[in-house]
Amino acid sequence: MSDLTPQSETPTPTTDKITQAARETIYLCNFRVSVDGEWLCLRELNDISLTPDPEPAHEDPKDPIAIERLNLMNMAKLSIKGLIESALNLGRTLDSDYAPLQQFFVVMEHCLKHGLKTKKTFLGQNKSFWGALELVEKLTPEAGEITASVKDLPGLKTPLGRGRAWLRLALMQKKLSDYMKTIINRKDLLSEFYEPNALMMEEEGAVIAGLLVGLNVIDANLCMKGEDLDSQVGVIDFSMYLKDGGHSSKSAEGDGQITAILDQKNYVEELNRHLNASVNNLQAKVDALEKSNTKLTEELAVANNRIITLQEDVERVKEESSYQLESRKALRSDSAPDGQALGETRKQLKEETLLRLDVEKELEVQIGMKQEMELSMKMLEKDICEKQDALVELRQQLEDLRAINQQLTHKSQSADASSKQKSEGIARLEEKINQMTGTVKQMESRCKQAERERDLALEANRLFKQDFGDKIESLQVEVEQLRKHSQPSICTMCEEDDSLLKTKCKNCSGVFCESCVTKELPLPSSILPEIVCTACFSLLLQQYASTPP
């Protein structure tokens, strides 16, 4: 097991603090990140019906560590899916500046950092997943080329930077899924670097390793010589995974759409609150570091003054020693030396020599402390710069989330107004339907009554024909015979005795002679001209002349 221990390297507490602060923006113990199609939303655990599907039955549904693992797994699903879809739509080789690819590496970094054991060093606590990635070289010899390339890269000074470079090289070789499966299957070796409830030690790690297989269809060409992988701040940009409302309006109607918009709005508000808290925490840490920097500067000034004083003491001791040596030489050259004075002089010289050695040792200690304080000052300045950059980035994300929150608020208001209008229209339609229903019922009752009256009329007609049908026919025959016998032989219009009644007027149905029925006019009952008598002809002309066209 000793050959698998990661190399001890200079820790970077600054990066760990920034990473821990960034993790606070997504590890919400009272909320859960859920994936609904292409939606990313937060839901309260109290509103979720716990089923065995999303989590194993033996886990506590309110365990914050389990919620962190589930959140990271869902974020990995979203980032991998978005990266594959965008890369296929792009249709070319990806580079280091591609935003979905950068977010994928940030999510993978969070997954690998989850549950890491803390190692205490001289300068503080250190968490790095580089030691776990070095296990791949021991388990899979072909991964040794990646590890050697990472170690040979110039400019990488921290284990975090080496781990990031290793992930990029493994993705370019299309072996990232295989390597992750290899180390996840050896949980006995991973237990040295991870806690028992870490993501890499649970089923979520195996799920993420299976999802990484889909990245083999992506071609990436990443240049890492110019990138500063040591000081990059890995913060997940949630705005990339929030679904646009324009697409949802086409696929959802009514209450479903409003519910989805409200879910997004609640999620953005909650994330906004946590980002505000994170920004306040980072600002407080920066203020504390500035105070510590001021204190160390004062201590450094005091140490410098102390060093100057010690140097003056050393010079004085050197002068006294040289004076004593000259005095000793003068005493030796004297013909009658005083033994007692010489002994005192030797004793005083010995004391001054010991004092000089003590002062020199203290001077060396002070110089070492000064160098350590200067190194600490440089590290604090770098830490402050990195935290300021992280604050700027978090403020930018906060502004973006506020803009998204405003958009979602407007959409929610418009959806409420539309829902109110629809409700009013539905009420009016229901009222019209009720009125039409009453009218239909009245019409149905009238129709039934008309049918009954028609049946009664038909029955009466049938009975009437049955009773008087034969009599009517005999009467009609008699009337025709009487008309034939009583027809006059004189025209009623010209009254000539010898006129023959042959022609019938189509308008008045009178029978006249041919000389009186010679005109033709279209009648109201027919379109074609008909034969009419002279009187009807004059009457019809007057009617047509008085009728407006």
Coordinates of C-alpha atoms in Angstrom, one line a residue:
M1 CA 0.0 0.0 0.0
S2 CA 3.0 2.3 0.5
D3 CA 3.7 2.5 -3.2
L4 CA 0.2 3.8 -3.9
T5 CA 0.5 6.7 -1.4
P6 CA 0.2 10.1 -3.2
Q7 CA 3.3 12.2 -3.3
S8 CA 3.5 14.9 -0.6
E9 CA 3.4 18.3 -2.3
T10 CA 2.9 21.9 -1.3
P11 CA -0.8 22.3 -0.2
T12 CA -2.9 25.2 -1.4
P13 CA -5.4 26.2 1.4
T14 CA -6.6 29.1 -0.7
T15 CA -8.0 26.9 -3.5
D16 CA -9.6 24.6 -0.9
K17 CA -11.3 27.5 0.8
I18 CA -12.6 28.9 -2.5
T19 CA -13.8 25.5 -3.6
Q20 CA -15.6 25.0 -0.2
A21 CA -17.3 28.3 -0.6
A22 CA -18.4 27.5 -4.1
R23 CA -19.7 24.1 -3.0
E24 CA -22.0 25.9 -0.5
T25 CA -23.9 27.3 -3.5
I26 CA -25.2 23.8 -4.6
Y27 CA -25.2 21.6 -1.5
L28 CA -28.5 22.7 -0.1
C29 CA -29.5 20.2 2.6
N30 CA -33.2 21.2 2.7
F31 CA -33.5 21.1 -1.1
R32 CA -33.0 18.6 -3.9
V33 CA -31.8 19.3 -7.5
S34 CA -34.1 17.3 -9.8
V35 CA -34.0 16.8 -13.5
D36 CA -37.4 16.9 -15.3
G37 CA -36.7 16.5 -19.0
E38 CA -34.5 19.5 -19.6
W39 CA -35.6 21.4 -16.5
L40 CA -33.3 22.1 -13.5
C41 CA -35.3 23.0 -10.4
L42 CA -35.1 22.8 -6.6
R43 CA -37.9 21.1 -4.7
E44 CA -38.3 21.0 -0.9
L45 CA -37.8 17.6 0.6
N46 CA -41.1 17.9 2.6
D47 CA -43.0 18.2 -0.8
I48 CA -41.4 15.1 -2.3
S49 CA -42.9 11.7 -2.0
L50 CA -40.0 9.4 -1.2
T51 CA -39.9 6.3 -3.3
P52 CA -37.2 3.6 -3.6
D53 CA -36.3 4.6 -7.2
P54 CA -34.3 7.8 -6.7
E55 CA -32.5 6.6 -3.5
P56 CA -31.7 3.2 -1.9
A57 CA -34.1 2.1 0.8
H58 CA -31.5 1.9 3.5
E59 CA -30.5 5.6 3.3
D60 CA -32.0 8.4 5.4
P61 CA -34.1 10.6 3.0
K62 CA -33.0 13.7 4.9
D63 CA -29.3 12.8 5.1
P64 CA -27.4 15.9 3.8
I65 CA -24.5 13.8 2.4
A66 CA -27.0 11.6 0.4
I67 CA -28.6 14.8 -0.9
E68 CA -25.2 16.1 -1.9
R69 CA -24.5 12.9 -3.8
L70 CA -27.9 13.0 -5.6
N71 CA -27.4 16.7 -6.5
L72 CA -24.0 16.0 -7.9
M73 CA -25.2 13.1 -9.9
N74 CA -28.1 15.1 -11.4
M75 CA -25.7 17.9 -12.3
A76 CA -23.4 15.5 -13.9
K77 CA -26.3 14.1 -16.0
L78 CA -27.2 17.6 -17.1
S79 CA -23.7 18.7 -18.0
I80 CA -22.9 15.5 -19.9
K81 CA -26.2 15.6 -21.8
G82 CA -25.8 19.3 -22.7
L83 CA -22.2 18.8 -23.7
I84 CA -23.0 15.9 -26.0
E85 CA -26.0 17.7 -27.6
S86 CA -24.1 21.0 -28.1
A87 CA -21.0 19.2 -29.5
L88 CA -23.1 17.2 -32.0
N89 CA -24.9 20.4 -33.1
L90 CA -21.6 22.3 -33.4
G91 CA -20.1 19.6 -35.6
R92 CA -16.4 20.4 -34.9
T93 CA -13.5 19.6 -32.5
L94 CA -14.0 21.3 -29.1
D95 CA -11.3 23.6 -27.6
S96 CA -10.6 24.9 -24.1
D97 CA -12.8 28.0 -24.5
Y98 CA -16.0 26.0 -25.1
A99 CA -18.3 26.9 -22.2
P100 CA -20.2 23.6 -21.8
L101 CA -16.9 21.7 -21.8
Q102 CA -15.6 24.0 -19.0
Q103 CA -18.7 23.5 -17.0
F104 CA -18.4 19.7 -17.4
F105 CA -14.8 19.8 -15.9
V106 CA -16.1 22.0 -13.0
V107 CA -18.9 19.4 -12.3
M108 CA -16.4 16.5 -12.5
E109 CA -14.1 18.3 -10.1
H110 CA -16.9 18.7 -7.6
C111 CA -17.7 15.0 -7.9
L112 CA -14.1 14.0 -7.3
K113 CA -13.8 16.4 -4.3
H114 CA -16.9 15.1 -2.6
G115 CA -16.0 13.3 0.6
L116 CA -12.2 13.7 0.4
K117 CA -10.3 13.1 3.6
T118 CA -8.5 16.1 5.0
K119 CA -4.7 15.8 5.3
K120 CA -3.0 18.1 7.8
T121 CA 0.2 19.7 6.7
F122 CA 2.6 22.4 8.0
L123 CA 0.6 25.2 6.4
G124 CA -2.9 23.9 7.1
Q125 CA -5.3 21.3 5.8
N126 CA -5.2 20.0 2.2
K127 CA -7.8 18.3 0.1
S128 CA -6.8 17.0 -3.3
F129 CA -8.1 14.2 -5.6
W130 CA -4.8 13.9 -7.5
G131 CA -3.7 11.1 -5.2
A132 CA -6.8 9.1 -6.1
L133 CA -6.2 9.7 -9.8
E134 CA -2.6 8.4 -9.5
L135 CA -4.1 5.0 -8.6
V136 CA -5.1 4.6 -12.2
E137 CA -1.5 4.3 -13.2
K138 CA -1.0 1.4 -10.8
L139 CA -4.2 -0.4 -11.8
T140 CA -4.0 0.4 -15.6
P141 CA -0.5 0.6 -17.0
E142 CA -1.6 2.4 -20.2
A143 CA -2.6 5.3 -18.0
G144 CA 1.0 5.9 -17.1
E145 CA 1.5 8.0 -20.2
I146 CA -1.1 10.5 -19.0
T147 CA 0.4 10.7 -15.5
A148 CA 3.9 11.2 -16.9
S149 CA 2.6 13.9 -19.3
V150 CA 0.9 15.7 -16.4
K151 CA 4.1 15.6 -14.2
D152 CA 6.1 17.0 -17.2
L153 CA 3.8 19.9 -17.9
P154 CA 5.4 23.3 -17.0
G155 CA 3.6 25.6 -14.7
L156 CA 1.7 23.1 -12.6
K157 CA 2.6 23.6 -9.0
T158 CA -0.3 22.2 -7.1
P159 CA -2.0 18.8 -6.9
L160 CA -5.3 20.5 -7.9
G161 CA -3.8 21.7 -11.2
R162 CA -2.4 18.2 -11.9
G163 CA -5.8 16.7 -11.3
R164 CA -7.4 19.1 -13.7
A165 CA -4.8 18.4 -16.4
W166 CA -5.3 14.7 -15.9
L167 CA -9.1 14.9 -16.5
R168 CA -8.5 16.9 -19.8
L169 CA -5.9 14.4 -21.1
A170 CA -8.1 11.5 -20.3
L171 CA -11.1 13.1 -22.1
M172 CA -8.9 13.7 -25.2
Q173 CA -7.9 10.0 -25.2
K174 CA -11.5 9.0 -24.8
K175 CA -10.6 6.8 -21.8
L176 CA -12.1 8.9 -19.0
S177 CA -15.0 6.4 -18.5
D178 CA -12.7 3.4 -18.4
Y179 CA -10.3 5.0 -16.0
M180 CA -13.2 6.1 -13.7
K181 CA -14.7 2.6 -13.7
T182 CA -11.2 1.2 -12.8
I183 CA -10.7 3.2 -9.7
I184 CA -14.4 3.0 -8.6
N185 CA -14.2 -0.8 -8.6
R186 CA -11.3 -0.7 -6.2
K187 CA -13.0 0.8 -3.2
D188 CA -10.4 -0.7 -0.9
L189 CA -7.8 1.6 -2.3
L190 CA -10.1 4.6 -2.6
S191 CA -10.9 4.3 1.2
E192 CA -7.4 5.9 1.8
F193 CA -8.5 9.1 0.1
Y194 CA -12.4 9.2 0.6
E195 CA -14.8 9.0 3.4
P196 CA -17.2 6.0 3.4
N197 CA -20.2 8.1 2.4
A198 CA -18.4 9.9 -0.4
L199 CA -19.8 9.9 -4.0
M200 CA -16.9 7.8 -5.3
M201 CA -17.6 5.2 -2.7
E202 CA -21.4 4.9 -3.4
E203 CA -23.6 3.9 -6.3
E204 CA -23.8 7.4 -7.7
G205 CA -20.1 7.2 -8.6
A206 CA -20.7 4.1 -10.7
V207 CA -23.7 5.8 -12.4
I208 CA -21.5 8.8 -13.4
A209 CA -18.8 6.5 -14.7
G210 CA -21.4 4.9 -16.9
L211 CA -22.7 8.2 -18.2
L212 CA -19.1 9.2 -19.2
V213 CA -19.2 6.5 -21.9
G214 CA -21.3 8.9 -24.1
L215 CA -18.4 11.4 -24.2
N216 CA -16.5 9.0 -26.5
V217 CA -18.3 10.5 -29.5
I218 CA -16.8 13.9 -28.8
D219 CA -13.5 15.1 -30.3
A220 CA -11.6 17.6 -28.2
N221 CA -8.3 19.3 -28.7
L222 CA -7.2 21.1 -25.5
C223 CA -4.0 23.1 -25.1
M224 CA -3.0 23.3 -21.4
K225 CA 0.4 25.0 -21.7
G226 CA -1.1 28.5 -21.6
E227 CA -3.8 27.7 -19.0
D228 CA -3.5 28.5 -15.3
L229 CA -5.0 25.3 -13.9
D230 CA -3.7 25.9 -10.4
S231 CA -5.6 29.1 -9.6
Q232 CA -8.9 28.5 -11.5
V233 CA -12.0 28.9 -9.4
G234 CA -14.4 26.0 -10.1
V235 CA -18.0 27.4 -9.6
I236 CA -20.9 25.8 -11.4
D237 CA -22.9 28.1 -13.6
F238 CA -26.5 27.1 -13.1
S239 CA -27.8 29.6 -15.6
M240 CA -26.6 27.3 -18.5
Y241 CA -29.0 24.6 -17.3
L242 CA -32.2 26.7 -16.8
K243 CA -34.7 26.0 -19.5
D244 CA -35.9 28.9 -21.6
G245 CA -39.6 29.7 -21.2
G246 CA -40.2 30.1 -24.9
H247 CA -39.8 26.4 -25.6
S248 CA -41.9 25.4 -22.6
S249 CA -44.9 27.5 -23.8
K250 CA -45.2 25.3 -26.9
S251 CA -45.2 22.0 -25.0
A252 CA -47.3 22.8 -21.8
E253 CA -50.6 24.6 -21.3
G254 CA -52.5 26.0 -18.4
D255 CA -51.6 24.9 -14.9
G256 CA -48.7 22.8 -15.8
Q257 CA -46.9 25.7 -17.4
I258 CA -47.5 28.0 -14.4
T259 CA -46.3 25.3 -12.0
A260 CA -43.1 24.9 -14.0
I261 CA -42.5 28.7 -14.1
L262 CA -43.1 28.9 -10.3
D263 CA -40.6 26.0 -9.7
Q264 CA -38.0 27.8 -11.7
K265 CA -38.7 31.1 -9.9
N266 CA -38.5 29.4 -6.4
Y267 CA -35.2 27.7 -7.5
V268 CA -33.6 31.0 -8.7
E269 CA -34.7 32.8 -5.5
E270 CA -33.2 30.1 -3.3
L271 CA -30.0 30.0 -5.3
N272 CA -29.9 33.8 -5.1
R273 CA -30.2 33.6 -1.3
H274 CA -27.4 31.1 -1.0
L275 CA -25.1 33.0 -3.4
N276 CA -25.7 36.1 -1.3
A277 CA -24.8 34.2 1.8
S278 CA -21.7 32.8 0.1
V279 CA -20.7 36.3 -1.1
N280 CA -21.1 37.6 2.5
N281 CA -19.0 34.7 3.9
L282 CA -16.2 35.4 1.4
Q283 CA -16.3 39.1 2.1
A284 CA -16.0 38.4 5.8
K285 CA -13.0 36.1 5.1
V286 CA -11.4 38.7 2.9
D287 CA -11.8 41.3 5.7
A288 CA -10.3 38.9 8.2
L289 CA -7.4 38.2 5.9
E290 CA -6.9 41.9 5.5
K291 CA -6.8 42.4 9.3
S292 CA -4.4 39.4 9.6
N293 CA -2.3 41.0 6.8
T294 CA -2.1 44.3 8.7
K295 CA -1.2 42.5 11.9
L296 CA 1.5 40.5 10.2
T297 CA 2.9 43.7 8.6
E298 CA 3.1 45.2 12.1
E299 CA 4.8 42.1 13.4
L300 CA 7.2 42.1 10.5
A301 CA 8.1 45.8 11.2
V302 CA 8.7 44.9 14.9
A303 CA 10.8 41.9 13.8
N304 CA 12.8 44.2 11.4
N305 CA 13.5 46.6 14.3
R306 CA 14.5 43.7 16.5
I307 CA 16.9 42.4 13.8
I308 CA 18.4 45.9 13.4
T309 CA 18.9 46.1 17.2
L310 CA 20.5 42.6 17.3
Q311 CA 22.8 43.6 14.4
E312 CA 23.9 46.7 16.4
D313 CA 24.5 44.4 19.5
V314 CA 26.6 42.1 17.3
E315 CA 28.7 45.0 16.1
R316 CA 29.1 46.3 19.6
V317 CA 30.2 42.8 20.8
K318 CA 32.6 42.5 17.9
E319 CA 34.1 45.9 18.8
E320 CA 34.4 44.9 22.5
S321 CA 35.9 41.6 21.5
S322 CA 38.5 43.3 19.3
Y323 CA 39.2 45.7 22.2
Q324 CA 39.6 42.8 24.6
L325 CA 42.0 41.0 22.2
E326 CA 44.1 44.2 21.8
S327 CA 44.1 44.6 25.6
R328 CA 45.2 40.9 26.0
K329 CA 48.0 41.4 23.5
A330 CA 49.1 44.5 25.3
L331 CA 49.1 42.6 28.6
R332 CA 51.1 39.8 27.1
S333 CA 53.7 42.2 25.8
D334 CA 54.0 43.8 29.3
S335 CA 57.1 42.7 31.1
A336 CA 55.3 42.4 34.4
P337 CA 51.8 41.0 33.7
D338 CA 49.2 41.0 36.4
G339 CA 47.9 37.4 36.7
Q340 CA 44.7 38.5 38.4
A341 CA 43.8 41.1 35.8
L342 CA 44.5 38.6 33.0
G343 CA 42.2 36.0 34.5
E344 CA 39.4 38.5 34.8
T345 CA 40.0 39.6 31.3
R346 CA 39.9 36.0 30.0
K347 CA 36.6 35.4 32.0
Q348 CA 35.1 38.6 30.5
L349 CA 36.2 37.6 27.0
K350 CA 34.6 34.1 27.4
E351 CA 31.3 35.7 28.6
E352 CA 31.3 38.2 25.6
T353 CA 32.0 35.2 23.3
L354 CA 29.0 33.3 24.6
L355 CA 26.9 36.4 24.4
R356 CA 28.0 36.9 20.8
L357 CA 27.0 33.3 19.9
D358 CA 23.6 33.7 21.6
V359 CA 23.0 36.9 19.6
E360 CA 24.0 35.3 16.4
K361 CA 21.6 32.3 17.0
E362 CA 18.8 34.7 17.8
L363 CA 19.6 36.7 14.7
E364 CA 19.4 33.5 12.6
V365 CA 16.0 32.7 14.2
Q366 CA 14.7 36.2 13.5
I367 CA 15.9 36.0 9.9
G368 CA 14.1 32.7 9.4
M369 CA 11.0 34.1 11.0
K370 CA 11.2 37.1 8.6
Q371 CA 11.5 34.8 5.6
E372 CA 8.5 32.7 6.8
M373 CA 6.5 35.9 7.3
E374 CA 7.4 37.2 3.9
L375 CA 6.3 33.9 2.4
S376 CA 3.1 34.1 4.4
M377 CA 2.5 37.6 3.2
K378 CA 2.9 36.6 -0.5
M379 CA 0.5 33.6 0.0
L380 CA -2.0 35.9 1.8
E381 CA -1.8 38.5 -1.1
K382 CA -2.4 35.7 -3.6
D383 CA -5.2 34.3 -1.5
I384 CA -6.9 37.8 -1.4
C385 CA -6.5 38.3 -5.2
E386 CA -8.1 34.9 -5.8
K387 CA -10.9 35.6 -3.4
Q388 CA -11.6 38.9 -5.0
D389 CA -11.7 37.2 -8.4
A390 CA -14.1 34.7 -7.0
L391 CA -16.3 37.5 -5.5
V392 CA -16.4 39.2 -8.9
E393 CA -17.5 36.0 -10.6
L394 CA -20.1 35.3 -7.9
R395 CA -21.4 38.8 -8.1
Q396 CA -21.7 38.4 -11.9
Q397 CA -23.6 35.2 -11.5
L398 CA -25.8 36.9 -8.9
E399 CA -26.7 39.6 -11.3
D400 CA -27.5 37.0 -14.0
L401 CA -29.7 35.1 -11.6
R402 CA -31.5 38.3 -10.6
A403 CA -32.2 39.1 -14.2
I404 CA -33.5 35.5 -14.7
N405 CA -35.6 36.0 -11.6
Q406 CA -37.1 39.1 -13.0
Q407 CA -37.9 37.4 -16.3
L408 CA -39.5 34.5 -14.5
T409 CA -41.5 37.0 -12.3
H410 CA -42.8 38.7 -15.5
K411 CA -43.7 35.4 -17.1
S412 CA -45.5 34.3 -13.9
Q413 CA -47.5 37.5 -13.9
S414 CA -48.4 37.2 -17.5
A415 CA -49.3 33.6 -17.0
D416 CA -51.5 34.6 -14.1
A417 CA -53.2 37.2 -16.2
S418 CA -53.7 34.8 -19.0
S419 CA -55.1 32.2 -16.6
K420 CA -57.5 34.8 -15.2
Q421 CA -58.7 35.7 -18.8
K422 CA -59.1 32.1 -19.6
S423 CA -61.1 31.5 -16.5
E424 CA -63.4 34.4 -17.3
G425 CA -63.9 33.1 -20.9
I426 CA -64.6 29.7 -19.5
A427 CA -67.3 31.2 -17.2
R428 CA -68.9 33.1 -20.1
L429 CA -68.8 30.0 -22.3
E430 CA -70.4 27.9 -19.5
E431 CA -73.2 30.5 -19.2
K432 CA -73.8 30.5 -22.9
I433 CA -73.8 26.7 -22.9
N434 CA -76.4 26.7 -20.1
Q435 CA -78.5 29.2 -22.1
M436 CA -78.2 27.1 -25.2
T437 CA -79.0 24.0 -23.3
G438 CA -82.3 25.6 -22.1
T439 CA -83.1 26.8 -25.6
V440 CA -82.4 23.3 -27.0
K441 CA -84.7 21.8 -24.3
Q442 CA -87.5 24.3 -25.3
M443 CA -87.0 23.5 -29.0
E444 CA -87.1 19.8 -28.2
S445 CA -90.4 20.2 -26.3
R446 CA -91.8 22.4 -29.1
C447 CA -90.7 19.8 -31.7
K448 CA -92.4 17.0 -29.8
Q449 CA -95.6 19.1 -29.5
A450 CA -95.5 19.9 -33.3
E451 CA -94.9 16.2 -34.0
R452 CA -97.9 15.3 -31.9
E453 CA -100.0 18.0 -33.7
R454 CA -98.8 16.8 -37.1
D455 CA -99.8 13.2 -36.1
L456 CA -103.2 14.4 -35.0
A457 CA -103.7 16.4 -38.3
L458 CA -102.6 13.4 -40.4
E459 CA -105.1 11.3 -38.5
A460 CA -107.8 13.8 -39.0
N461 CA -107.0 14.1 -42.7
R462 CA -107.1 10.4 -43.1
L463 CA -110.4 10.2 -41.3
F464 CA -111.8 13.1 -43.4
K465 CA -110.7 11.4 -46.7
Q466 CA -112.1 8.2 -45.5
D467 CA -115.5 9.8 -44.8
F468 CA -115.8 12.3 -47.6
G469 CA -113.4 11.1 -50.3
D470 CA -115.9 9.5 -52.5
K471 CA -118.3 12.4 -52.3
I472 CA -115.6 14.9 -53.2
E473 CA -114.7 13.0 -56.3
S474 CA -118.3 12.7 -57.4
L475 CA -118.8 16.4 -56.8
Q476 CA -115.7 17.3 -58.8
V477 CA -116.9 15.2 -61.8
E478 CA -120.3 16.9 -61.7
V479 CA -118.7 20.4 -61.6
E480 CA -116.7 19.6 -64.6
Q481 CA -119.7 18.4 -66.5
L482 CA -121.7 21.5 -65.6
R483 CA -118.8 23.7 -66.8
K484 CA -118.8 22.0 -70.2
H485 CA -122.5 22.4 -70.5
S486 CA -122.8 25.9 -69.3
Q487 CA -119.8 27.4 -71.2
P488 CA -120.9 30.6 -73.1
S489 CA -120.4 30.9 -76.8
I490 CA -119.8 34.7 -76.7
C491 CA -116.5 36.3 -75.7
T492 CA -117.0 38.4 -72.5
M493 CA -114.4 41.0 -73.6
C494 CA -115.4 41.8 -77.2
E495 CA -119.0 40.3 -76.9
E496 CA -119.2 39.2 -80.5
D497 CA -121.8 36.6 -81.2
D498 CA -119.9 34.5 -83.6
S499 CA -116.7 34.5 -81.6
L500 CA -115.4 31.1 -80.5
L501 CA -114.0 30.6 -77.0
K502 CA -110.7 28.8 -77.5
T503 CA -107.9 30.6 -75.6
K504 CA -107.4 30.8 -71.8
C505 CA -105.6 33.7 -70.1
K506 CA -102.7 32.5 -68.0
N507 CA -103.2 35.4 -65.5
C508 CA -106.9 35.4 -64.7
S509 CA -107.8 32.0 -66.1
G510 CA -110.6 33.5 -68.2
V511 CA -111.6 32.0 -71.6
F512 CA -111.6 34.5 -74.5
C513 CA -111.4 34.5 -78.3
E514 CA -108.2 34.5 -80.1
S515 CA -108.3 38.2 -81.0
C516 CA -108.6 39.2 -77.3
V517 CA -105.8 36.9 -76.1
T518 CA -102.8 37.9 -78.2
K519 CA -100.4 39.6 -75.7
E520 CA -97.5 37.9 -74.0
L521 CA -95.8 39.0 -70.7
P522 CA -93.8 37.3 -68.0
L523 CA -95.9 36.6 -65.0
P524 CA -94.8 36.7 -61.3
S525 CA -95.4 32.9 -61.2
S526 CA -93.2 32.2 -64.3
I527 CA -90.1 33.5 -65.9
L528 CA -91.0 32.8 -69.5
P529 CA -93.6 35.0 -71.3
E530 CA -97.1 33.7 -71.1
I531 CA -100.3 34.5 -73.1
V532 CA -102.6 37.0 -71.3
C533 CA -105.8 38.8 -72.2
T534 CA -105.9 42.5 -73.1
A535 CA -107.2 43.6 -69.7
C536 CA -104.5 41.6 -67.8
F537 CA -101.9 43.0 -70.2
S538 CA -102.7 46.6 -69.3
L539 CA -103.0 45.8 -65.6
L540 CA -99.6 44.0 -65.5
L541 CA -97.9 46.9 -67.4
Q542 CA -99.2 49.4 -64.8
Q543 CA -97.9 47.2 -62.0
Y544 CA -94.5 46.7 -63.6
A545 CA -94.2 50.4 -64.3
S546 CA -95.0 51.3 -60.6
T547 CA -92.7 48.7 -59.2
P548 CA -89.1 50.1 -58.6
P549 CA -86.3 48.2 -60.3

